[in-house]
mmCIF file of C-alpha atoms and ligand atoms in Angstrom:
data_model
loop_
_atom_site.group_PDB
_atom_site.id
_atom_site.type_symbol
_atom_site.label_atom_id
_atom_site.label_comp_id
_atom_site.label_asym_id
_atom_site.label_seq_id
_atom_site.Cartn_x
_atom_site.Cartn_y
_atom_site.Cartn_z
ATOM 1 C CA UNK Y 17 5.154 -98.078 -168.195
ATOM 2 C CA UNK Y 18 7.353 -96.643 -165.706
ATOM 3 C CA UNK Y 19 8.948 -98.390 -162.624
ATOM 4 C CA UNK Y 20 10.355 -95.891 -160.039
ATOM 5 C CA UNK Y 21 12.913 -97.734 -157.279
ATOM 6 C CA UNK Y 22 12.118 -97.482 -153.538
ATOM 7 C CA UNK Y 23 14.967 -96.178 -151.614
ATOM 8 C CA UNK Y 24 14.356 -97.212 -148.134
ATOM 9 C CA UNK Y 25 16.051 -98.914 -145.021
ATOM 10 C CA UNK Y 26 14.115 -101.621 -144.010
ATOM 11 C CA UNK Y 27 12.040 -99.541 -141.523
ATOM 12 C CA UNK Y 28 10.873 -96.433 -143.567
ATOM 13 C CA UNK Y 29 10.249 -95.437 -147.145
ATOM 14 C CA UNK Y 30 12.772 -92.611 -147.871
ATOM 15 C CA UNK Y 31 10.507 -89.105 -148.104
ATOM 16 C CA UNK Y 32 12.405 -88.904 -151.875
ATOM 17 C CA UNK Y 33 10.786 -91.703 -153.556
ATOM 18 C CA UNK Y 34 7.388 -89.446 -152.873
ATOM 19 C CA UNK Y 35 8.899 -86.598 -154.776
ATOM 20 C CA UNK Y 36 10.321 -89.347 -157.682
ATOM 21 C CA UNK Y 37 6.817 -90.524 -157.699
ATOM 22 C CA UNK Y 38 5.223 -87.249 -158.397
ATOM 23 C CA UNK Y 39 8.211 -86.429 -160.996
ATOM 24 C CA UNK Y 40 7.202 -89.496 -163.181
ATOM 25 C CA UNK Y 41 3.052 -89.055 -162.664
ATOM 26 C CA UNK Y 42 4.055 -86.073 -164.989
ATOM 27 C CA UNK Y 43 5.348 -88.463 -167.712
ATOM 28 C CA UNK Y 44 2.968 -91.128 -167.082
ATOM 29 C CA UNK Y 45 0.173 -92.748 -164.507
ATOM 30 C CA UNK Y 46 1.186 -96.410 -164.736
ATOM 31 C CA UNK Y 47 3.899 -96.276 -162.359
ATOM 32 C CA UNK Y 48 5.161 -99.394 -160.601
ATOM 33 C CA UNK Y 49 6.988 -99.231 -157.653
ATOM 34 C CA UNK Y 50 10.296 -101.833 -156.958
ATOM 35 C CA UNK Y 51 11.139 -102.057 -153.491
ATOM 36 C CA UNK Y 52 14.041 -104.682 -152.428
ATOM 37 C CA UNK Y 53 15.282 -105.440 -148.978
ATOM 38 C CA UNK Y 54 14.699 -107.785 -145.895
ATOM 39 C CA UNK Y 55 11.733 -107.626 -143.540
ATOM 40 C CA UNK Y 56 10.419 -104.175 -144.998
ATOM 41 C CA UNK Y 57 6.207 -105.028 -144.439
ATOM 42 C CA UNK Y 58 6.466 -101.609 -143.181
ATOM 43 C CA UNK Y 59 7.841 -99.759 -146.120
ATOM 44 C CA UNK Y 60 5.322 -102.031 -148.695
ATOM 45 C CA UNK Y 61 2.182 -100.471 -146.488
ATOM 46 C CA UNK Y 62 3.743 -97.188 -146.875
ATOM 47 C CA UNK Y 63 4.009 -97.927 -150.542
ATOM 48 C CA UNK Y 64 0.652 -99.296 -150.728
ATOM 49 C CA UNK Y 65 -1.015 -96.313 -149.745
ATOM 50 C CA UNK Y 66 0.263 -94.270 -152.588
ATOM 51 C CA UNK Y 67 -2.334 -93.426 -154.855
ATOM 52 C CA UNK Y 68 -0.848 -92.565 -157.918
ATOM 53 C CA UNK Y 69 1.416 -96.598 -157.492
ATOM 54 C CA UNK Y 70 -0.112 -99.219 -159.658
ATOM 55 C CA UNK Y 71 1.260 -102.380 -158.554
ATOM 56 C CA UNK Y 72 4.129 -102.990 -156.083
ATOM 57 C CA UNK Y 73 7.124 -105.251 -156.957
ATOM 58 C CA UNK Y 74 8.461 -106.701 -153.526
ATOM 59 C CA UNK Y 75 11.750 -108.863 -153.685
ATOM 60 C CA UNK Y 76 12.393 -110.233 -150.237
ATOM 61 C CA UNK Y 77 15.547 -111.625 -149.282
ATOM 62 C CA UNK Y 78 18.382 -111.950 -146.310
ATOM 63 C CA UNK Y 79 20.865 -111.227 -149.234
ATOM 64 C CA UNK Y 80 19.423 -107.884 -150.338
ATOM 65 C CA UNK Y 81 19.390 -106.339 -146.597
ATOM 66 C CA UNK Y 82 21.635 -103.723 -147.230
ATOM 67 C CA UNK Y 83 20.594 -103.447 -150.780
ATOM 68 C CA UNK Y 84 23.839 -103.336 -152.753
ATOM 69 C CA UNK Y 85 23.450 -101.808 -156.333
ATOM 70 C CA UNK Y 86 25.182 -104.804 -157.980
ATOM 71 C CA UNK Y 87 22.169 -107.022 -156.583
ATOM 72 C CA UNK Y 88 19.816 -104.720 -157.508
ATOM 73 C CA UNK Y 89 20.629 -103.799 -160.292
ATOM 74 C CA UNK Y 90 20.592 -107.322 -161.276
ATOM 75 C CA UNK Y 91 16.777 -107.880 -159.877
ATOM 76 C CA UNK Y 92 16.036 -104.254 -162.024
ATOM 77 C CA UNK Y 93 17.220 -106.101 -165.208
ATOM 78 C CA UNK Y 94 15.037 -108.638 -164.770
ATOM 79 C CA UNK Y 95 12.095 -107.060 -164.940
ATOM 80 C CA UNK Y 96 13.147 -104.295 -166.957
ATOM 81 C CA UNK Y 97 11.421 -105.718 -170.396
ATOM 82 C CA UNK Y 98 8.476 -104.534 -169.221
ATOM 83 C CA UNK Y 99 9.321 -100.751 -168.514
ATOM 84 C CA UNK Y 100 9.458 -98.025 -170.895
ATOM 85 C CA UNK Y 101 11.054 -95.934 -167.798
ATOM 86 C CA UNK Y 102 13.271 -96.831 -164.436
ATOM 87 C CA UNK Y 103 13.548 -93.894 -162.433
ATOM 88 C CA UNK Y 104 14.911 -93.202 -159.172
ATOM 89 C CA UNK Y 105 15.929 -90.172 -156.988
ATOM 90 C CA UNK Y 106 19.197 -88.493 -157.675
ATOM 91 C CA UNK Y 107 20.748 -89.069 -154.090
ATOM 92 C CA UNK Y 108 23.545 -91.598 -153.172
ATOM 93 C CA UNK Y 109 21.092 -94.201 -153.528
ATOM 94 C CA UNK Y 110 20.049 -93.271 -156.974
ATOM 95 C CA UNK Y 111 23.494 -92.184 -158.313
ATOM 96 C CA UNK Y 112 25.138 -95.675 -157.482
ATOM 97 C CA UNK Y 113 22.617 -97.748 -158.798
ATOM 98 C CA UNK Y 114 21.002 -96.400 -162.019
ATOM 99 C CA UNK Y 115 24.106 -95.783 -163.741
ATOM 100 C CA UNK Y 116 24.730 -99.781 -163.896
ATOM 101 C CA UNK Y 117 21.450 -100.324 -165.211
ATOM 102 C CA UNK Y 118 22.125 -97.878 -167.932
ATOM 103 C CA UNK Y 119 25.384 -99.332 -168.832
ATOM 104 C CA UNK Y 120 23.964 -103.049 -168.841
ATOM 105 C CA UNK Y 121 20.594 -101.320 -171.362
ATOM 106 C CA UNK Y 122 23.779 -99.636 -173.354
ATOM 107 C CA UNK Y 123 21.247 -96.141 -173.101
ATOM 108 C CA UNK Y 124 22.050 -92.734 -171.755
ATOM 109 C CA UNK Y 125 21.151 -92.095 -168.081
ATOM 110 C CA UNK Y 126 19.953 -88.233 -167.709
ATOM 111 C CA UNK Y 127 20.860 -87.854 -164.246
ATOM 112 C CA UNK Y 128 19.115 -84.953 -162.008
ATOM 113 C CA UNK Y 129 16.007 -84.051 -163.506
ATOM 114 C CA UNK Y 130 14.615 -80.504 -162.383
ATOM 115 C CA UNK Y 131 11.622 -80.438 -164.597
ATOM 116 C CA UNK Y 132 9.434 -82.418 -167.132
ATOM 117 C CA UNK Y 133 8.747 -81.158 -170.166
ATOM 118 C CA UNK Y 134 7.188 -84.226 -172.128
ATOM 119 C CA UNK Y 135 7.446 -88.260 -172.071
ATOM 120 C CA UNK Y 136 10.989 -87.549 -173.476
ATOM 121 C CA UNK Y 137 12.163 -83.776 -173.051
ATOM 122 C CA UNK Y 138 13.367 -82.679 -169.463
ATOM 123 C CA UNK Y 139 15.369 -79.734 -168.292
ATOM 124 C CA UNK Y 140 18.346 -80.722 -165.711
ATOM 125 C CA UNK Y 141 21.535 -78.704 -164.642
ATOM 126 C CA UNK Y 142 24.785 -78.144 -166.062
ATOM 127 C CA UNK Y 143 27.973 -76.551 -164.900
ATOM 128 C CA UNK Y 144 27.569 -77.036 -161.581
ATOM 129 C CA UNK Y 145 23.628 -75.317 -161.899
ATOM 130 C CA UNK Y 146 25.065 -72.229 -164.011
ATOM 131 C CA UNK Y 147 23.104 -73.042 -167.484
ATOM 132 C CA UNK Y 148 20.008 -75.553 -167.445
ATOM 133 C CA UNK Y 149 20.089 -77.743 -170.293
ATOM 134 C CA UNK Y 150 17.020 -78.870 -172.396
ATOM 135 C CA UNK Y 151 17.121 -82.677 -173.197
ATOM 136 C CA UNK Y 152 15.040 -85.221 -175.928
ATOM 137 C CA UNK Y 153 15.945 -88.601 -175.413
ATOM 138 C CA UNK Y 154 14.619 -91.100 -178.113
ATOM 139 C CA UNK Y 155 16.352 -94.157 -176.417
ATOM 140 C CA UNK Y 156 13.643 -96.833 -176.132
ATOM 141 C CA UNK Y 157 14.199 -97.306 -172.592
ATOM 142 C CA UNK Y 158 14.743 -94.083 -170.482
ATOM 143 C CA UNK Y 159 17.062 -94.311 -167.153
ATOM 144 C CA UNK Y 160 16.405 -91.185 -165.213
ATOM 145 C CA UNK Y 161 17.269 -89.750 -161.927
ATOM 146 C CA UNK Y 162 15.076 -87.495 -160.442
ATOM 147 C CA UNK Y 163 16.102 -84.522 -158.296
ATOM 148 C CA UNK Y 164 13.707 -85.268 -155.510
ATOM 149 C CA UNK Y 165 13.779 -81.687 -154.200
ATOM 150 C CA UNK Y 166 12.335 -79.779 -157.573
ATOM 151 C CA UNK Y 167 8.812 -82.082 -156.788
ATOM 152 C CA UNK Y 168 6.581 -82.446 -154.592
ATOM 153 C CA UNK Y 169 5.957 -85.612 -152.527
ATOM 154 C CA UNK Y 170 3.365 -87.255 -153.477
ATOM 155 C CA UNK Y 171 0.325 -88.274 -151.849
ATOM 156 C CA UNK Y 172 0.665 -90.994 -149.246
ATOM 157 C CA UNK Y 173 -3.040 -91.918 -148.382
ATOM 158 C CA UNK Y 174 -5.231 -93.706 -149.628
ATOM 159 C CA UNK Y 175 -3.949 -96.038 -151.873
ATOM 160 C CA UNK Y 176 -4.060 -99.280 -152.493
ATOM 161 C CA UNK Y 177 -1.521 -101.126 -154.648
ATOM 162 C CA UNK Y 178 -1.640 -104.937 -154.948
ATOM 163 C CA UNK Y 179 1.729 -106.118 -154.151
ATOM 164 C CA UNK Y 180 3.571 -108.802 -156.680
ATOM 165 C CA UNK Y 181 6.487 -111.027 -155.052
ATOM 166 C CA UNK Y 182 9.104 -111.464 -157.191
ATOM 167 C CA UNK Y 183 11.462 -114.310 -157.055
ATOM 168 C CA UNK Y 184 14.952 -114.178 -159.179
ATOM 169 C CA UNK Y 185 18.124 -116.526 -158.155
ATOM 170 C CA UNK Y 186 20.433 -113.923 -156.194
ATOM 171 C CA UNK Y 187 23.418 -115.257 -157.318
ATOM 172 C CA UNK Y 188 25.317 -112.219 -158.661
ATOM 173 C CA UNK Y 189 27.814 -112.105 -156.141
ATOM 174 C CA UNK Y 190 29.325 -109.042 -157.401
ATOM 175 C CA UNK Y 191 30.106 -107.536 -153.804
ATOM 176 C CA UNK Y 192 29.924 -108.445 -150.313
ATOM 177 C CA UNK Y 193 28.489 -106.504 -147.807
ATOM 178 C CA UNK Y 194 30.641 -105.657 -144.949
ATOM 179 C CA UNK Y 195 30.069 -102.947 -142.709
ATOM 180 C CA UNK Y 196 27.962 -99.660 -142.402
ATOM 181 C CA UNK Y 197 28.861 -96.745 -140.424
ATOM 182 C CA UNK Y 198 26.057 -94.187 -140.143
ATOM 183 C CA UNK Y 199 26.239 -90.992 -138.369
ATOM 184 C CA UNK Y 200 23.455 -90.925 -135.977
ATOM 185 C CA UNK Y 201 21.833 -87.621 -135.366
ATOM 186 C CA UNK Y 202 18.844 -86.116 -133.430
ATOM 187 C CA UNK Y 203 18.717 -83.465 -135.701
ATOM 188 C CA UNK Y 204 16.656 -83.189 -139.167
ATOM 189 C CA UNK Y 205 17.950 -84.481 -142.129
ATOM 190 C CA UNK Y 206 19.753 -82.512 -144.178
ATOM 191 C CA UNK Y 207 18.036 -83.373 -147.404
ATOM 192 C CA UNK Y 208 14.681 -82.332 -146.015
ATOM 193 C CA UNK Y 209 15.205 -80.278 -143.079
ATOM 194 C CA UNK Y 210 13.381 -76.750 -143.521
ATOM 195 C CA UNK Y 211 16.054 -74.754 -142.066
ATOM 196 C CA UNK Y 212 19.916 -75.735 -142.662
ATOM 197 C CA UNK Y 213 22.905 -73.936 -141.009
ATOM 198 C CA UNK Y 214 25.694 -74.760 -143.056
ATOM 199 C CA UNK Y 215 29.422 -73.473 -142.178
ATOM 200 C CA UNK Y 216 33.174 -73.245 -144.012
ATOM 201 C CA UNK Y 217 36.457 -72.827 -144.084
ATOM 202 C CA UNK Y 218 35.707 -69.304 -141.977
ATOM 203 C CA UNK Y 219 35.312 -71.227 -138.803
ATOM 204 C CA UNK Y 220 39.369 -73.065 -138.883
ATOM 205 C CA UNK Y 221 38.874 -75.800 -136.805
ATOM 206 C CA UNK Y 222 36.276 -78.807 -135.547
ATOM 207 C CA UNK Y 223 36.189 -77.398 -132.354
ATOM 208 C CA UNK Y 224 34.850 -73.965 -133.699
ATOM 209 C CA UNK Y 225 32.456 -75.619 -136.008
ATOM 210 C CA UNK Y 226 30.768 -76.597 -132.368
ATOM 211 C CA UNK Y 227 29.282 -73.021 -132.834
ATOM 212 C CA UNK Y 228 27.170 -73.930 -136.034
ATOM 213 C CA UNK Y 229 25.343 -77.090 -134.431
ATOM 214 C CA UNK Y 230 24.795 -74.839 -131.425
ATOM 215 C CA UNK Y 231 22.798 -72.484 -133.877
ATOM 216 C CA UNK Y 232 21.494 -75.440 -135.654
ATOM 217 C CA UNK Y 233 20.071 -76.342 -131.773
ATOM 218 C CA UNK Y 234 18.287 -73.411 -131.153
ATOM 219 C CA UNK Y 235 16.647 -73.143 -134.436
ATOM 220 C CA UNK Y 236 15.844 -77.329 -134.792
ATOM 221 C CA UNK Y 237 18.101 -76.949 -138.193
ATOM 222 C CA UNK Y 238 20.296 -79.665 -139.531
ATOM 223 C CA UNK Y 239 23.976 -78.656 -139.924
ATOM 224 C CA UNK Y 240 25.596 -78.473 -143.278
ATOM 225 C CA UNK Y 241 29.233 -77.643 -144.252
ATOM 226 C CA UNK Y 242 30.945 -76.142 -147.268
ATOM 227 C CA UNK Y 243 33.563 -78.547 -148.944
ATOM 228 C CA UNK Y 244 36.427 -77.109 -147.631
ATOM 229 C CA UNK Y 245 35.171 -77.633 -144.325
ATOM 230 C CA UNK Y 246 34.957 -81.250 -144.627
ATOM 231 C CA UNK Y 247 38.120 -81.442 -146.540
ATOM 232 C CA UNK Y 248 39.611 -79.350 -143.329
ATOM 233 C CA UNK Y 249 37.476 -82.292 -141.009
ATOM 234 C CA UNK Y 250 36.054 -80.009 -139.093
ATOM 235 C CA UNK Y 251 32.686 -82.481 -140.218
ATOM 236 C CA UNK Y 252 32.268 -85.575 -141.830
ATOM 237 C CA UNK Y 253 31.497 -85.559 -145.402
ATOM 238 C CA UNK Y 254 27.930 -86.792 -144.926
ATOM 239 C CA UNK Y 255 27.296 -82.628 -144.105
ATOM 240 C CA UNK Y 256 28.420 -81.663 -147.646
ATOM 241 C CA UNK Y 257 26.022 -79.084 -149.530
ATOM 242 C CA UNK Y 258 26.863 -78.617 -153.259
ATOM 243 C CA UNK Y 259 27.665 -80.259 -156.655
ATOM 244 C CA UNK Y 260 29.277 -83.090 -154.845
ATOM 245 C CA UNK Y 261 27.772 -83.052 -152.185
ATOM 246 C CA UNK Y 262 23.745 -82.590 -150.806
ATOM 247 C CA UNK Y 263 21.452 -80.481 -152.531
ATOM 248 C CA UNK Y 264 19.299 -78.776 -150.202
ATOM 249 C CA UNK Y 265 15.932 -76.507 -150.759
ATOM 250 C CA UNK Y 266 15.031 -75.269 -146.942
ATOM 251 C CA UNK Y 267 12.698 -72.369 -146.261
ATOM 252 C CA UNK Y 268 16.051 -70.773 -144.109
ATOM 253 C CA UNK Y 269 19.705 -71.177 -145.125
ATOM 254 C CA UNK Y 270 22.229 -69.874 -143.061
ATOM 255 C CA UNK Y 271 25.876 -69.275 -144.531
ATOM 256 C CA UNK Y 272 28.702 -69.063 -142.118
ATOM 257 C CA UNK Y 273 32.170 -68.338 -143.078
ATOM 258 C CA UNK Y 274 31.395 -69.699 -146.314
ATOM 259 C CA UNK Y 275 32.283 -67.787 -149.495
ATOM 260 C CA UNK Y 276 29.709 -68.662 -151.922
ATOM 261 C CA UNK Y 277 31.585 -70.449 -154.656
ATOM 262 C CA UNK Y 278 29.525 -72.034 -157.520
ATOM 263 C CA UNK Y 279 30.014 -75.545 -156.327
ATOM 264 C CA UNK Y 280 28.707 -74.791 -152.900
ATOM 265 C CA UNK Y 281 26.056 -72.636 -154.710
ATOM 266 C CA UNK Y 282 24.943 -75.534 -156.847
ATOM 267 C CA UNK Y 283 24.070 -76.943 -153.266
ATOM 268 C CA UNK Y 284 21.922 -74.166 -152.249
ATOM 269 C CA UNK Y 285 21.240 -71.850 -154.231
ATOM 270 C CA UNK Y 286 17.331 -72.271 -154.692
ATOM 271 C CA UNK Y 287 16.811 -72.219 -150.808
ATOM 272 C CA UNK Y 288 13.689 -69.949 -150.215
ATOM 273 C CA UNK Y 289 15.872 -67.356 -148.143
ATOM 274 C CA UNK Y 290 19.155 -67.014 -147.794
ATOM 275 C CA UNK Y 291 21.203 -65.350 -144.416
ATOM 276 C CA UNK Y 292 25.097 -65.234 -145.423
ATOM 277 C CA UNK Y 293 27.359 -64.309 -142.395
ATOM 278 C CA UNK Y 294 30.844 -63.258 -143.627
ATOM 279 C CA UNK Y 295 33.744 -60.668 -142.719
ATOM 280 C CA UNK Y 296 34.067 -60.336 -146.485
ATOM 281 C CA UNK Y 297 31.728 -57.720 -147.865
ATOM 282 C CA UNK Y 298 33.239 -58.784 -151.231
ATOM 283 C CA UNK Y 299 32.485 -62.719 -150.855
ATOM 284 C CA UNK Y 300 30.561 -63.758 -153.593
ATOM 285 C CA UNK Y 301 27.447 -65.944 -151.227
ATOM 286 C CA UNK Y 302 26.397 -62.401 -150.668
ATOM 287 C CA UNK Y 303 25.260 -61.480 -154.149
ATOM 288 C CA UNK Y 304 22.835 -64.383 -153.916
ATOM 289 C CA UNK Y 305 21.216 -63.894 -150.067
ATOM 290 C CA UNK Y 306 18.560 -62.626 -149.257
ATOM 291 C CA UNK Y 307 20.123 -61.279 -145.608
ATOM 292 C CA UNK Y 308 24.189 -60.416 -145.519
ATOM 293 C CA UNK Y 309 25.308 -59.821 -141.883
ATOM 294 C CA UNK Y 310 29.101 -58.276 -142.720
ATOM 295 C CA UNK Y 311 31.062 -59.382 -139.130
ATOM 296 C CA UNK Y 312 32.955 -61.936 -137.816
ATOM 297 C CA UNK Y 313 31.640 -64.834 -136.605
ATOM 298 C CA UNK Y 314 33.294 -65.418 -133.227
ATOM 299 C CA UNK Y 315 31.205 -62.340 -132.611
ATOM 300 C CA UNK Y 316 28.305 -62.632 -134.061
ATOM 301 C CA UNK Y 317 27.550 -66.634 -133.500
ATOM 302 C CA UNK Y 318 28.148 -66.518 -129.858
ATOM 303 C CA UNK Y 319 25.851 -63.126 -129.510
ATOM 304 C CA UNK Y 320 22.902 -65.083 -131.662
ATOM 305 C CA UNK Y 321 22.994 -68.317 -129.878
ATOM 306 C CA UNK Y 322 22.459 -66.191 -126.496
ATOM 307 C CA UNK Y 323 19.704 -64.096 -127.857
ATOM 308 C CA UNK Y 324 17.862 -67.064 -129.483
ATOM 309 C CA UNK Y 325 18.560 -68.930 -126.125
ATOM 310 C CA UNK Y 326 16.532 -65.900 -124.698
ATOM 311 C CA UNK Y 327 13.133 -66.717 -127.048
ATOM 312 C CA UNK Y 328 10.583 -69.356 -126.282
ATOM 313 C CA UNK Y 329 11.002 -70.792 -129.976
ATOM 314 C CA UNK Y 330 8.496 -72.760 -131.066
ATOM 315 C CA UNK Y 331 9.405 -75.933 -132.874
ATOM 316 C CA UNK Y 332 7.717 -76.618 -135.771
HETATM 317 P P1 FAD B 429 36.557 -70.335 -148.596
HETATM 318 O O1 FAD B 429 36.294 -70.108 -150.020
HETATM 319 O O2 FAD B 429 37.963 -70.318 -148.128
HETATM 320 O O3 FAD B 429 35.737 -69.212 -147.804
HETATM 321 C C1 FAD B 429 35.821 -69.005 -146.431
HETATM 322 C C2 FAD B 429 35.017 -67.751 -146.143
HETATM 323 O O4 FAD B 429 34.994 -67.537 -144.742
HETATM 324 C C3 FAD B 429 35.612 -66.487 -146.786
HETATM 325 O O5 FAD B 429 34.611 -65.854 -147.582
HETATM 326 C C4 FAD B 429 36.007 -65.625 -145.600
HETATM 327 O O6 FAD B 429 35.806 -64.240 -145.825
HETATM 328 C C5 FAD B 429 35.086 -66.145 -144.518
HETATM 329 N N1 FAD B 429 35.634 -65.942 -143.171
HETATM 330 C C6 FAD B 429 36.861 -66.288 -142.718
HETATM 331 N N2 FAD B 429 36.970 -65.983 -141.406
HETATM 332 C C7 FAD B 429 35.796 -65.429 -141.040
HETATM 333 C C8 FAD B 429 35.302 -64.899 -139.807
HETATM 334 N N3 FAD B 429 36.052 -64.881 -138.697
HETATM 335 N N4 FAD B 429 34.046 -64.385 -139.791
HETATM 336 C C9 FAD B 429 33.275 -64.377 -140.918
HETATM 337 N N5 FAD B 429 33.693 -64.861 -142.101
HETATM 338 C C10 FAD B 429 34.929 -65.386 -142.149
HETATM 339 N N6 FAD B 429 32.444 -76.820 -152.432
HETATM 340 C C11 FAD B 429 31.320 -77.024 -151.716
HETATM 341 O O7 FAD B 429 31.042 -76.331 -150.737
HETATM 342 N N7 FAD B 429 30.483 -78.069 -152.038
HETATM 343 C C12 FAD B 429 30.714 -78.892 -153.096
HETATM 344 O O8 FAD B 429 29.920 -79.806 -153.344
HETATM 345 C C13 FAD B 429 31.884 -78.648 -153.892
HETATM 346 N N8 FAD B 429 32.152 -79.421 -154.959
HETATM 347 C C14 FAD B 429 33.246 -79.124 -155.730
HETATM 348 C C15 FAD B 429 33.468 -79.853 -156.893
HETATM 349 C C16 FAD B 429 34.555 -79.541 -157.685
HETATM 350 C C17 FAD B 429 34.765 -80.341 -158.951
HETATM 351 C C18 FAD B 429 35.442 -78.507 -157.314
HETATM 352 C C19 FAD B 429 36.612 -78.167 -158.193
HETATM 353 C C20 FAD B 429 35.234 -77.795 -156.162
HETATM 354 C C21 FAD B 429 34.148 -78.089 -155.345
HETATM 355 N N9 FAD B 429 33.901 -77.380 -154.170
HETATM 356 C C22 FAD B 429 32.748 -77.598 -153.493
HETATM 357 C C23 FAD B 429 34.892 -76.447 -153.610
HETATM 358 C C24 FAD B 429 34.582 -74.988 -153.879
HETATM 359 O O9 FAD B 429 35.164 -74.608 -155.120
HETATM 360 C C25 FAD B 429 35.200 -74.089 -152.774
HETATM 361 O O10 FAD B 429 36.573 -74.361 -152.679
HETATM 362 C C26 FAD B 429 34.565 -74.307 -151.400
HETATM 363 O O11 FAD B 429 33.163 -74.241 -151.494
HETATM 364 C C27 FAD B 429 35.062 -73.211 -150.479
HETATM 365 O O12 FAD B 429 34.577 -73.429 -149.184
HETATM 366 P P2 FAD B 429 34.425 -72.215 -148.167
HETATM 367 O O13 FAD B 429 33.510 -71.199 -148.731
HETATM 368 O O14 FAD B 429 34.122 -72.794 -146.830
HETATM 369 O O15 FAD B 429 35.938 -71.678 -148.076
#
C-alpha cells in the first residue's frame, strides 16, 4: 500500500502531488492520499476526483493550518503501519518533511526519484545530475521523494475517493508557527511555468535584473536566477534554479549572463530548449543550448524587449 502526502495550501492542491501520484501508480494502484490542513473542502474534492486515489485520509485541524513537518510528521507516523510506501514530491514541502519520517522508521529516504524501475529499484541523480544512480531498497517501509517534474500529472477527473477523517491528539508541540512571508507574483510559477527566463551574476545589480522580468513580461515566463544572483540580491532566493535551488523542465529556457555551471545546470538542464545569452563564447551554458546568442546583454535585452513589444503575442 502506498500513501502519497498532499502538498497544498488550504485553497488548492499543489499541481506536484498529480505528478507524485502518477510516479507511485507505477509501483502500485492502491494509493492513499494524506492531506492535512484547516478548512481545505476544496483541496479533498480536488483529491477526490483523482482516479487512480483509493481512499482519502483528511486530518482537519486549526493547529495544522500552516502544516508544520513536526505535526505532520507526527499524524504520518500514525498511520504509517499500514503503508508499505510514503511518498511525497521532492520540493520544499517534501524535503522538510519526509526526512523526519525516515529518521523516526530508522530506513533510508531515496530522495528525488527520476524514474521507476520496479516496487524497489529507481534511478535518481547524483553529483549535482552528472551520473544517475541505480537504487534497490529492501527496507520494509520505503520513504521516497518524487521529482514531480520527470512524471506526468495525473488524471484529475473523474474520480471518486471516499474520504476517511482521521482524528490523532495534536499534541507534539515541536514548533510554533509564527509568520509566513510569501512573495506574491502575477507571473507563473516557476516550478511549472512553460517558459522560464532565468538571469546571473552577468546582470551586477537588482536594478539591472529589472531587464529579465521585463522579458519574462512579454513572453508570460516566470523569472528565475542563477545562485550567484541571489547571493548578489539582485532576487530573492525563492527564484533559485539548480541543485539547491528549483528544478525546472519548461518548453523555453532563457539563460542570461549566466555561465552554465553544473549546479545551475542540475536546475535546468532537461528544459526542452535552451537560449543562452552570454558575452563569453567560452561559457560553459553554451555547450548545452540549443540557441547561443554571443553579445552583451545591455544590448541585446533592451533590443528584444522592444521587438517582442512590437508582436501581438499570444498568451497561451
Ligand atoms: P558566473 O559564473 O559569474 O557567470 C556570469 C556570466 O555572465 C559569465 O559567463 C559572463 O560571461 C556573463 N556576463 C557577464 N557580463 C555579461 C554581459 N554584459 N553580457 C552577457 N554576458 C555577461 N548555482 C546555481 O545557479 N544554482 C544552484 O542551485 C547552485 N547550487 C550550488 C550548490 C553548491 C554546493 C555549490 C558549491 C555551488 C552552487 N551554485 C549554484 C553556484 C555555482 O557553482 C555558480 O557559482 C553559479 O551558478 C554561478 O552563477 P552565474 O552563472 O550567474 O555567475
Amino acid at each position: 500500500m502506498i500513501l502519497v502526502i498532499a502538498e497544498h495550501n488550504n485553497n488548492n492542491l499543489k499541481s506536484f502531488t498529480l505528478n507524485t501520484i502518477e510516479a507511485s501508480s507505477q509501483i502500485s494502484g492502491d494509493i492513499d492520499v494524506l492531506v492535512a490542513g484547516n478548512n481545505f473542502d476544496n483541496v479533498l474534492k480536488e483529491i477526490a476526483s483523482i482516479p487512480k486515489v483509493k481512499k482519502i485520509l483528511s486530518f482537519k485541524s486549526e493547529e495544522y493550518e500552516n502544516q508544520l513537518p513536526e505535526d505532520l510528521t507526527n499524524l504520518i507516523m500514525s498511520v504509517v503501519d499500514k503503508y508499505d510506501y510514503i511518498i511525497a514530491p521532492a520540493t520544499a514541502f517534501g524535503k522538510n518533511l519526509m526526512p523526519r519520517v525516515a529518521a523516526l522508521l530508522d530506513v533510508t529516504q531515496i530522495s528525488d526519484v527520476i524514474k521507476i524501475l520496479g516496487k524497489d529499484q529507481y534511478i535518481r541523480p547524483i553529483y549535482a545530475g552528472n551520473a544517475l544512480a541505480t537504487i534497490k531498497n529492501n527496507d520494509s517501509k520505503k520513504i521516497i521523494t518524487i521529482r514531480p517534474t520527470s512524471f506526468e500529472p495525473s488524471l484529475n477527473t473523474g474520480g471518486n475517493a471516499p474520504i476517511e477523517n482521521l482524528s490523532i491528539k495534536s499534541d507534539n508541540k515541536l514548533s510554533i508557527f509564527i509568520k509566513k512571508e510569501e512573495s506574491k507574483s502575477d507571473r507563473p510559477e516557476l516550478g511549472t511555468a512553460r517558459i522560464v527566463v532565468s538571469g546571473g551574476r552577468g546582470l551586477q545589480s537588482a536594478e539591472n535584473f529589472k531587464l529579465i522580468s521585463e522579458l519574462a513580461d512579454k513572453l508570460n515566463a516566470a523569472v528565475g536566477a542563477s545562485r550567484a544572483a541571489v547571493d548578489a540580491g539582485y532576487v530573492g532566493n525563492d527564484y533559485q534554479v539548480g541543485q539547491t535551488g528549483k528544478v525546472v523542465v519548461p518548453e523555453l529556457y532563457i539563460a542570461i549572463g549566466i555561465s552554465g555551471a553544473i549546479q545551475h545546470l542540475a536546475g535546468m538542464k532537461e528544459s526542452k530548449i535552451i537560449v543562452a545569452i552570454n558575452k563569453d563564447e567560452e561559457a560553459p551554458i553554451f555547450n548545452i543550448s540549443d540557441y547561443g546568442l554571443k553579445g552583451d546583454l545591455f544590448e541585446i535585452l533592451p533590443e528584444l524587449i522592444s521587438e517582442l513589444g512590437k508582436l501581438n503575442i499570444i498568451q497561451k
